[in-house]
Short mmCIF file of N, CA and C and ligand atoms in Angstrom, two decimals:
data_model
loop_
_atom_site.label_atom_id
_atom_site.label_comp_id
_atom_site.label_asym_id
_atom_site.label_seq_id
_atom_site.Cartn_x
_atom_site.Cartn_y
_atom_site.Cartn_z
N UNK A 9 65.28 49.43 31.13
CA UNK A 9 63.96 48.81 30.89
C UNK A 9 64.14 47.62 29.95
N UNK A 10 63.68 46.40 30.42
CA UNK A 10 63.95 45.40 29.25
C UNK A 10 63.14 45.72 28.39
N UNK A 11 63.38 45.06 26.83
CA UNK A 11 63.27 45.47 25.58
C UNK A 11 62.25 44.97 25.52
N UNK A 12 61.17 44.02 25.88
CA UNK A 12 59.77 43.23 25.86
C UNK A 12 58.73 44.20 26.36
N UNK A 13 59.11 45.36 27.13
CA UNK A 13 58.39 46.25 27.77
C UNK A 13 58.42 47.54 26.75
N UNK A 14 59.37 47.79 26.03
CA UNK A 14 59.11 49.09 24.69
C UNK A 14 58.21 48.42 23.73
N UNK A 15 57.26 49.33 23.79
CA UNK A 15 56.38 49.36 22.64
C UNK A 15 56.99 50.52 21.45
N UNK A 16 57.76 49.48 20.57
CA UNK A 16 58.26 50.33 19.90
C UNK A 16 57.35 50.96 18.12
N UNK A 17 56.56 49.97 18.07
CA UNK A 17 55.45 50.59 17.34
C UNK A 17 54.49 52.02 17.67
N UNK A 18 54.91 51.97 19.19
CA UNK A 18 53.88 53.43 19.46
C UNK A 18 54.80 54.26 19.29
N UNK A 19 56.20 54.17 19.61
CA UNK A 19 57.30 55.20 19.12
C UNK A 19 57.21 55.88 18.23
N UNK A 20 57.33 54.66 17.04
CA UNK A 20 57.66 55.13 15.81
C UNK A 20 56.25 56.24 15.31
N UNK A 21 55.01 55.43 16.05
CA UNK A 21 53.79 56.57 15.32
C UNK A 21 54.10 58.17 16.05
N UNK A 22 54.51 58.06 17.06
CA UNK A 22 54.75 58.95 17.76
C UNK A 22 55.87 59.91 17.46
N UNK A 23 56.75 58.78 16.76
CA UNK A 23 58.11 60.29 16.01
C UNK A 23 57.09 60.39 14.54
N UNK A 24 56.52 59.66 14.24
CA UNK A 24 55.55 60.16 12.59
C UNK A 24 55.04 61.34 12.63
N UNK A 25 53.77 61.10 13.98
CA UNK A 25 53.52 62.47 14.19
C UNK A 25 54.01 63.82 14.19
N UNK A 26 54.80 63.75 14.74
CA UNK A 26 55.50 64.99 15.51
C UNK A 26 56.38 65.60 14.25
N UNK A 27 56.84 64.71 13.42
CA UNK A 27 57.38 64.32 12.20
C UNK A 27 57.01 65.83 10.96
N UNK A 28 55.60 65.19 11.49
CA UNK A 28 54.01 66.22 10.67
C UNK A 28 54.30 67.57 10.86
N UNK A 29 54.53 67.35 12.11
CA UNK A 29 54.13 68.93 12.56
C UNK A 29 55.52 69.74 12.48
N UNK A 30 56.76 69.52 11.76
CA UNK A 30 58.09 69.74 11.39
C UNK A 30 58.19 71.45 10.68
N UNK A 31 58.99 72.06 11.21
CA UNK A 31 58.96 73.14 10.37
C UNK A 31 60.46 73.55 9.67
N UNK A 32 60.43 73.09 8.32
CA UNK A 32 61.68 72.46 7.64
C UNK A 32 61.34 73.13 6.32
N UNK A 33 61.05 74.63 6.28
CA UNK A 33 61.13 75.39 5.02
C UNK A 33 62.60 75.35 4.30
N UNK A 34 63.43 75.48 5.03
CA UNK A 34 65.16 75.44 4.04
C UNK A 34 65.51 74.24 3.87
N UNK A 35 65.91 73.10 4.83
CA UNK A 35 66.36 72.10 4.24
C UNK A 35 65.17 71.10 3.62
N UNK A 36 64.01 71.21 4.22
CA UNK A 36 62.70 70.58 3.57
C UNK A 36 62.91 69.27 3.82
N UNK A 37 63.82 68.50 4.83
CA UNK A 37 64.06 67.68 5.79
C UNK A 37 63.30 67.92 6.98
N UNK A 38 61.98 67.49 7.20
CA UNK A 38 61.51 67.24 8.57
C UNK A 38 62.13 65.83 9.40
N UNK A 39 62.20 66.00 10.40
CA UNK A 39 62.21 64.80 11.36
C UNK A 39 61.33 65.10 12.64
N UNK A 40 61.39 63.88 13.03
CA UNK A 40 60.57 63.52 14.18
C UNK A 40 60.95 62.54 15.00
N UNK A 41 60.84 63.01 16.14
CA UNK A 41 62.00 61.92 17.74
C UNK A 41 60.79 61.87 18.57
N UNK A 42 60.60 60.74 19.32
CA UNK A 42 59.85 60.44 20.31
C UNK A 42 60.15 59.53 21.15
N UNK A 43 60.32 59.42 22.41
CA UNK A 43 60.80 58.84 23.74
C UNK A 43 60.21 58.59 24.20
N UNK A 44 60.56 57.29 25.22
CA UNK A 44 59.37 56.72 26.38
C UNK A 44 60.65 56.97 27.40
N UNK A 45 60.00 57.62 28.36
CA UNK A 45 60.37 57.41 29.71
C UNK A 45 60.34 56.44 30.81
N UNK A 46 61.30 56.50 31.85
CA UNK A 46 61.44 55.56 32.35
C UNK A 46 60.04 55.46 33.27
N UNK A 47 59.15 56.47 33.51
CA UNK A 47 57.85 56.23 34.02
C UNK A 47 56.50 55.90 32.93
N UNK A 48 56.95 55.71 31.69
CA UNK A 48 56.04 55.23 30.53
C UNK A 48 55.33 56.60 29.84
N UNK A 49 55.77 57.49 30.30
CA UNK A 49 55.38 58.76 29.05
C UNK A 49 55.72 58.65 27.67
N UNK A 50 55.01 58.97 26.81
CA UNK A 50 55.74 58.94 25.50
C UNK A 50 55.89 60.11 25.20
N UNK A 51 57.44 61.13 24.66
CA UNK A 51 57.25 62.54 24.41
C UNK A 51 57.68 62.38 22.87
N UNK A 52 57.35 63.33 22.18
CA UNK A 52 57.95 63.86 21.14
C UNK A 52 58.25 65.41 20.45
N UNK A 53 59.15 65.47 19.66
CA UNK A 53 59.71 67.08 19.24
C UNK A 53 59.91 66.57 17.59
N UNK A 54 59.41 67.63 16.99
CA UNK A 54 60.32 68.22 15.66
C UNK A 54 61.02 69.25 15.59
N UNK A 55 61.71 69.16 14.23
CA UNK A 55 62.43 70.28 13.95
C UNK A 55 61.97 71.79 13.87
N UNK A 56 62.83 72.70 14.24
CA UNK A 56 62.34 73.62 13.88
C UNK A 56 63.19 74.58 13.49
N UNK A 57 63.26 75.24 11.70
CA UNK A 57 64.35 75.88 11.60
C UNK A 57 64.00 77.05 11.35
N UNK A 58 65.51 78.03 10.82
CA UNK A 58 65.46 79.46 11.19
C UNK A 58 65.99 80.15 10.12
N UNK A 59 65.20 80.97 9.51
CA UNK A 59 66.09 82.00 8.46
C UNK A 59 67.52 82.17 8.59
N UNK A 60 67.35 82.09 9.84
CA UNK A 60 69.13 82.12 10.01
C UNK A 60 69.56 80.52 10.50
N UNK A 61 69.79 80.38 9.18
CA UNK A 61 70.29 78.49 9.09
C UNK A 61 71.04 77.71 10.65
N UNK A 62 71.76 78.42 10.96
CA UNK A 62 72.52 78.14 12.01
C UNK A 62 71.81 77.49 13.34
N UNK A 63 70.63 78.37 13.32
CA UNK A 63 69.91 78.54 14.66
C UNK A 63 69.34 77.20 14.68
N UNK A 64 68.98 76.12 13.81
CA UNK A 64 67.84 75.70 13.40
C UNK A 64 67.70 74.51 15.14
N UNK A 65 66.66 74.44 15.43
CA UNK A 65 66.41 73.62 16.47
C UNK A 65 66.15 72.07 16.30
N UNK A 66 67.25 71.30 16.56
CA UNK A 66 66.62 69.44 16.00
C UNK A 66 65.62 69.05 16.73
N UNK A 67 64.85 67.92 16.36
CA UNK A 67 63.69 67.45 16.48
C UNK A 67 64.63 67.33 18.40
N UNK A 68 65.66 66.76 18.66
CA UNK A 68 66.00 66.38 19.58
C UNK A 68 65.56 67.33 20.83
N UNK A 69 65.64 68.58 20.31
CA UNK A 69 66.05 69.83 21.44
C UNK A 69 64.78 69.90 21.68
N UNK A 70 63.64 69.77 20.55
CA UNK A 70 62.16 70.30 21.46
C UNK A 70 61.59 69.16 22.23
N UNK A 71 62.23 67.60 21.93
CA UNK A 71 61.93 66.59 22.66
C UNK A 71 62.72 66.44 23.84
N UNK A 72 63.68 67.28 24.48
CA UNK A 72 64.06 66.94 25.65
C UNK A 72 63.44 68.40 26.54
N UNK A 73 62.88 69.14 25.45
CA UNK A 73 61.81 70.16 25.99
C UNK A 73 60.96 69.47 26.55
N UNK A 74 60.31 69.03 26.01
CA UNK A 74 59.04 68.76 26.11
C UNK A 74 58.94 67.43 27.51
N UNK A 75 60.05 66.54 27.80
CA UNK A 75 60.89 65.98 28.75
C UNK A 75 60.57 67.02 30.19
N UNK A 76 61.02 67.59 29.66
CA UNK A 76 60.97 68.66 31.15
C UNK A 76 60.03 69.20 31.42
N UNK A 77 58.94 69.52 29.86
CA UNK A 77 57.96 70.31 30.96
C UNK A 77 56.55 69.54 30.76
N UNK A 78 56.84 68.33 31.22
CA UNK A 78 55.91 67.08 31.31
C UNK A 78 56.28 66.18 32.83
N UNK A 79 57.35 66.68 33.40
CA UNK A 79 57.54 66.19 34.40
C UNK A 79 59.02 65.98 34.59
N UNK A 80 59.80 65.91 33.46
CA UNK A 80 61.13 65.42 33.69
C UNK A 80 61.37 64.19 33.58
N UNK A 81 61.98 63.48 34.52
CA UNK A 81 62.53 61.97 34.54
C UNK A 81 64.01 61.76 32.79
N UNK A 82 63.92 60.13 33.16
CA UNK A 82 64.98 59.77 31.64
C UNK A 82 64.50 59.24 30.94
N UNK A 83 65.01 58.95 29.82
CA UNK A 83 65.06 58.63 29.03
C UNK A 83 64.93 56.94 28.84
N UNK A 84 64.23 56.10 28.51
CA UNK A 84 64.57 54.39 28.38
C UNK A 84 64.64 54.19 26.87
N UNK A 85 63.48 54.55 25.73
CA UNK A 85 64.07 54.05 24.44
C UNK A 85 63.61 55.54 23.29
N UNK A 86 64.08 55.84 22.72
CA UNK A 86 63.92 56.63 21.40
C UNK A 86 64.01 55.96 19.71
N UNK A 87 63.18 56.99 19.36
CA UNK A 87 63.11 56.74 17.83
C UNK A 87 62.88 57.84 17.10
N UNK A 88 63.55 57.88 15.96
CA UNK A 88 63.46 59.20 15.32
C UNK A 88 63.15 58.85 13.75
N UNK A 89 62.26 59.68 13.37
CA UNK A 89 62.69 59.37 11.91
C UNK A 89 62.30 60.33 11.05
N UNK A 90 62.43 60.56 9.55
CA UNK A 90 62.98 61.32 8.87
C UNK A 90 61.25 61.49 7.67
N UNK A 91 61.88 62.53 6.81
CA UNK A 91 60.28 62.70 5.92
C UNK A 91 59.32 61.72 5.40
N UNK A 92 59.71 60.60 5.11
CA UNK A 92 59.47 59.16 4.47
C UNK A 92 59.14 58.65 6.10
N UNK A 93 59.39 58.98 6.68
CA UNK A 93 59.14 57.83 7.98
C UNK A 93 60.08 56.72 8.53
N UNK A 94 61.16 56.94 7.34
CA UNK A 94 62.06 56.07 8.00
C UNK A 94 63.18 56.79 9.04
N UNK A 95 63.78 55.42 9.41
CA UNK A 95 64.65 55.06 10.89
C UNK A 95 65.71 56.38 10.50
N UNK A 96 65.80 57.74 11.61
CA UNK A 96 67.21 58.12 11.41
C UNK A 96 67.79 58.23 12.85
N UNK A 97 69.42 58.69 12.24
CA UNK A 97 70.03 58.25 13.29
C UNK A 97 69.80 59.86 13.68
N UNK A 98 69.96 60.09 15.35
CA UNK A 98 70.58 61.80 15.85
C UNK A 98 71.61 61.96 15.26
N UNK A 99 71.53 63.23 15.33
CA UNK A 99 72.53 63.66 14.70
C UNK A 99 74.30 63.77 15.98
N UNK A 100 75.14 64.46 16.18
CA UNK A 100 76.03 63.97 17.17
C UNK A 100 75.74 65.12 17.83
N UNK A 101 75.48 66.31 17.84
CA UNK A 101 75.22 66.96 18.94
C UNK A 101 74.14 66.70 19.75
N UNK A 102 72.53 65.69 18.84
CA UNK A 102 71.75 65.35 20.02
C UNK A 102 72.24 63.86 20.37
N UNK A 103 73.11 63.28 19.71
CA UNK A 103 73.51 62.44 20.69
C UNK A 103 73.94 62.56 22.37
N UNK A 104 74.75 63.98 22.18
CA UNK A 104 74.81 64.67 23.56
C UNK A 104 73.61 64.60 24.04
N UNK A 105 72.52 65.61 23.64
CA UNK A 105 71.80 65.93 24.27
C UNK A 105 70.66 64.60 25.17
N UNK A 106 70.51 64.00 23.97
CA UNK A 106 70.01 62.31 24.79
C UNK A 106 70.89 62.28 25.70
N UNK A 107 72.37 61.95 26.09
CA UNK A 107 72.73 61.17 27.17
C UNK A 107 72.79 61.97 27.68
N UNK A 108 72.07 63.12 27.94
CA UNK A 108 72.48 63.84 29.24
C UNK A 108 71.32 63.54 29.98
N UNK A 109 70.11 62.72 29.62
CA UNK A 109 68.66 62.29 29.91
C UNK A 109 68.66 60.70 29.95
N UNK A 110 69.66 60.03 29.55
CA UNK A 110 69.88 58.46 29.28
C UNK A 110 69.52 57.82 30.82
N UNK A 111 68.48 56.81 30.77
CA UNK A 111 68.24 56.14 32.11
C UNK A 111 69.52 55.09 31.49
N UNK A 112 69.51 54.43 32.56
CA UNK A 112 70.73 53.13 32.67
C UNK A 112 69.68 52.44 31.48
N UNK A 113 70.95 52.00 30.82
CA UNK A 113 70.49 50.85 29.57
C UNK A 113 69.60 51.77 28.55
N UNK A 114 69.45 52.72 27.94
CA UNK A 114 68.47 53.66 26.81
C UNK A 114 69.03 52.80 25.83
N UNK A 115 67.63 52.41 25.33
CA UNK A 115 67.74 52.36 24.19
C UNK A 115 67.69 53.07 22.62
N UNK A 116 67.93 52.68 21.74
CA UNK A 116 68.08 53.53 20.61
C UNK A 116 67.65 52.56 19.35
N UNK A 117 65.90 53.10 18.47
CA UNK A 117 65.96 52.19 17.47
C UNK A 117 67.11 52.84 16.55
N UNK A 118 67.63 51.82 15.15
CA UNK A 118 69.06 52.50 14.69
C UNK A 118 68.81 52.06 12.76
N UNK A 119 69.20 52.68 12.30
CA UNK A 119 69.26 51.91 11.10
C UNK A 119 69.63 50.46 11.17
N UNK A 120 70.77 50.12 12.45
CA UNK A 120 71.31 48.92 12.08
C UNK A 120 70.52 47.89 13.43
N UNK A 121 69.35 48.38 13.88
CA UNK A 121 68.81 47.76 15.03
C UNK A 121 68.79 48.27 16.00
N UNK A 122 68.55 47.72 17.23
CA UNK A 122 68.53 48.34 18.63
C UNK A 122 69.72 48.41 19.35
N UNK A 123 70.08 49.55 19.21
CA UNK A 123 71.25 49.89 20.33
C UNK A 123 71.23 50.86 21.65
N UNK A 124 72.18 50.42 22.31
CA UNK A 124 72.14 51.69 23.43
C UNK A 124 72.75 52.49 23.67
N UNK A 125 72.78 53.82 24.04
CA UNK A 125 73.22 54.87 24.11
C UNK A 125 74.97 54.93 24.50
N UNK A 126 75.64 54.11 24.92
CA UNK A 126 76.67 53.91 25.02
C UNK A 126 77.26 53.53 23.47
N UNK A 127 76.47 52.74 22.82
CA UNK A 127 77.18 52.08 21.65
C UNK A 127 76.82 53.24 20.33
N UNK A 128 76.18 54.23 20.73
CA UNK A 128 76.15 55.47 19.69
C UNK A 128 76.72 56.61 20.22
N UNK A 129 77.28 56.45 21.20
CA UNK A 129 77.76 57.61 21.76
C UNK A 129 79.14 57.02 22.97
N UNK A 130 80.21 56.46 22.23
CA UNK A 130 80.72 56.16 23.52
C UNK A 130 81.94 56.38 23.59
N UNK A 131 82.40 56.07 25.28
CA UNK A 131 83.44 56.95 25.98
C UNK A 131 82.83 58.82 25.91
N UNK A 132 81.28 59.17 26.18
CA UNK A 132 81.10 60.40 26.06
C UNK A 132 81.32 61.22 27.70
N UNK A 133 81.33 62.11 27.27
CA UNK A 133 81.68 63.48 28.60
C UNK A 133 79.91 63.63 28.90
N UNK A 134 79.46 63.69 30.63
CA UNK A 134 78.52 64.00 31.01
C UNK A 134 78.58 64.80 32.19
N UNK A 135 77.45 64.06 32.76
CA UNK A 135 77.48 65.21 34.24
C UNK A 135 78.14 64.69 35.35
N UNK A 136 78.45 63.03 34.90
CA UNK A 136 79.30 62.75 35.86
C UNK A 136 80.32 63.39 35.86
N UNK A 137 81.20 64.03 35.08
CA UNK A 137 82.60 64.58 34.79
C UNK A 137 82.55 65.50 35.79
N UNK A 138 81.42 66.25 35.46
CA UNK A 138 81.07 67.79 36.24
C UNK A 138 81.36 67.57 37.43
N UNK A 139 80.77 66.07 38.13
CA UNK A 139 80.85 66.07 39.28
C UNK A 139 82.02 65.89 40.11
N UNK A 140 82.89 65.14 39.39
CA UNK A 140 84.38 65.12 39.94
C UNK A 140 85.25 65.99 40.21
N UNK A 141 84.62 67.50 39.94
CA UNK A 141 85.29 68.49 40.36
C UNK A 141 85.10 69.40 41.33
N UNK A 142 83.74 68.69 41.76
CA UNK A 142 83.25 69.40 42.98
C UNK A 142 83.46 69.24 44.46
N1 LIG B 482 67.84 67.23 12.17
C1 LIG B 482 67.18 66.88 13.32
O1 LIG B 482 66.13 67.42 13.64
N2 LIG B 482 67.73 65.92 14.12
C2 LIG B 482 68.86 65.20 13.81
O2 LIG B 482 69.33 64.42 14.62
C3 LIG B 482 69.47 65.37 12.48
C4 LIG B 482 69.09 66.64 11.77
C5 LIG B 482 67.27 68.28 11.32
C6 LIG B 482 67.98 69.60 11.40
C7 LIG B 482 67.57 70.24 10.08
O3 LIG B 482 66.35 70.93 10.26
C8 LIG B 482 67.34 69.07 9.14
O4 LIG B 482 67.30 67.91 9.96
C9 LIG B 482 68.44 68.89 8.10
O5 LIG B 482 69.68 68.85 8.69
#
């Protein structure tokens, strides 16, 4: 999706929100991720953690939830951000989890600007791999 077409101001209100609704009793780090799809949905997820620290769910995992049970499709730009509202980066396991949803060209707002999912995540293993063995 060219970059003149993300409304990346509705993003960001959109990871704020979701931001809100964070359930971050142990580390007391909320975040908040929100995506536009390549059909113009905007989704978003927070965190959600677990007495048992380990378990804890990133803002990422309930936003590629929420991906699926809105219709599915990919991914074109994300934004995430942190208690203050500012820019954070995924962390590297939802870096996975984004490109396994990455439309061609996803973008990514970044601390250091707009990048794409290749340039935060690259040379990564996907489903193409999977497929070469079939
Ligand atoms: N966290 C996310 O939700 N997404 C990320 O990409 C980075 C980390 C959450 C997990 C945990 O609840 C809190 O931030 C502190 O690590």
């Amino acid at each position: 999706m060219p970059a003149n077409d993300i409304d990346w101001p509705a993003l960001e209100d959109a990871a704020k929100q979701a931001m809100a609704r964070a359930y971050a009793p142990y580390s007391k780090f909320p975040v908040g991720a929100a995506a536009l799809t390549e059909d113009g949905r905007i989704i978003s997820g927070c965190n959600v953690e677990n007495a048992s620290y380990g378990l804890t769910l990133c803002a990422e995992c309930a936003l590629v939830g929420e991906l699926h049970m809105t219709g599915g499709g990919r991914l074109a730009a994300f934004y995430c951000v942190d208690g203050q509202g500012n820019i954070l980066m995924p962390c590297g396991r939802c870096r996975q989890l984004l490109y396994e949803f990455r439309a061609p060209g996803m973008q990514l707002m970044t601390t250091q600007g707009i990048k794409t999912m290749d340039d935060v995540l690259p040379d990564a293993f996907g489903p193409e791999n999977l497929e070469e063995t079939t």
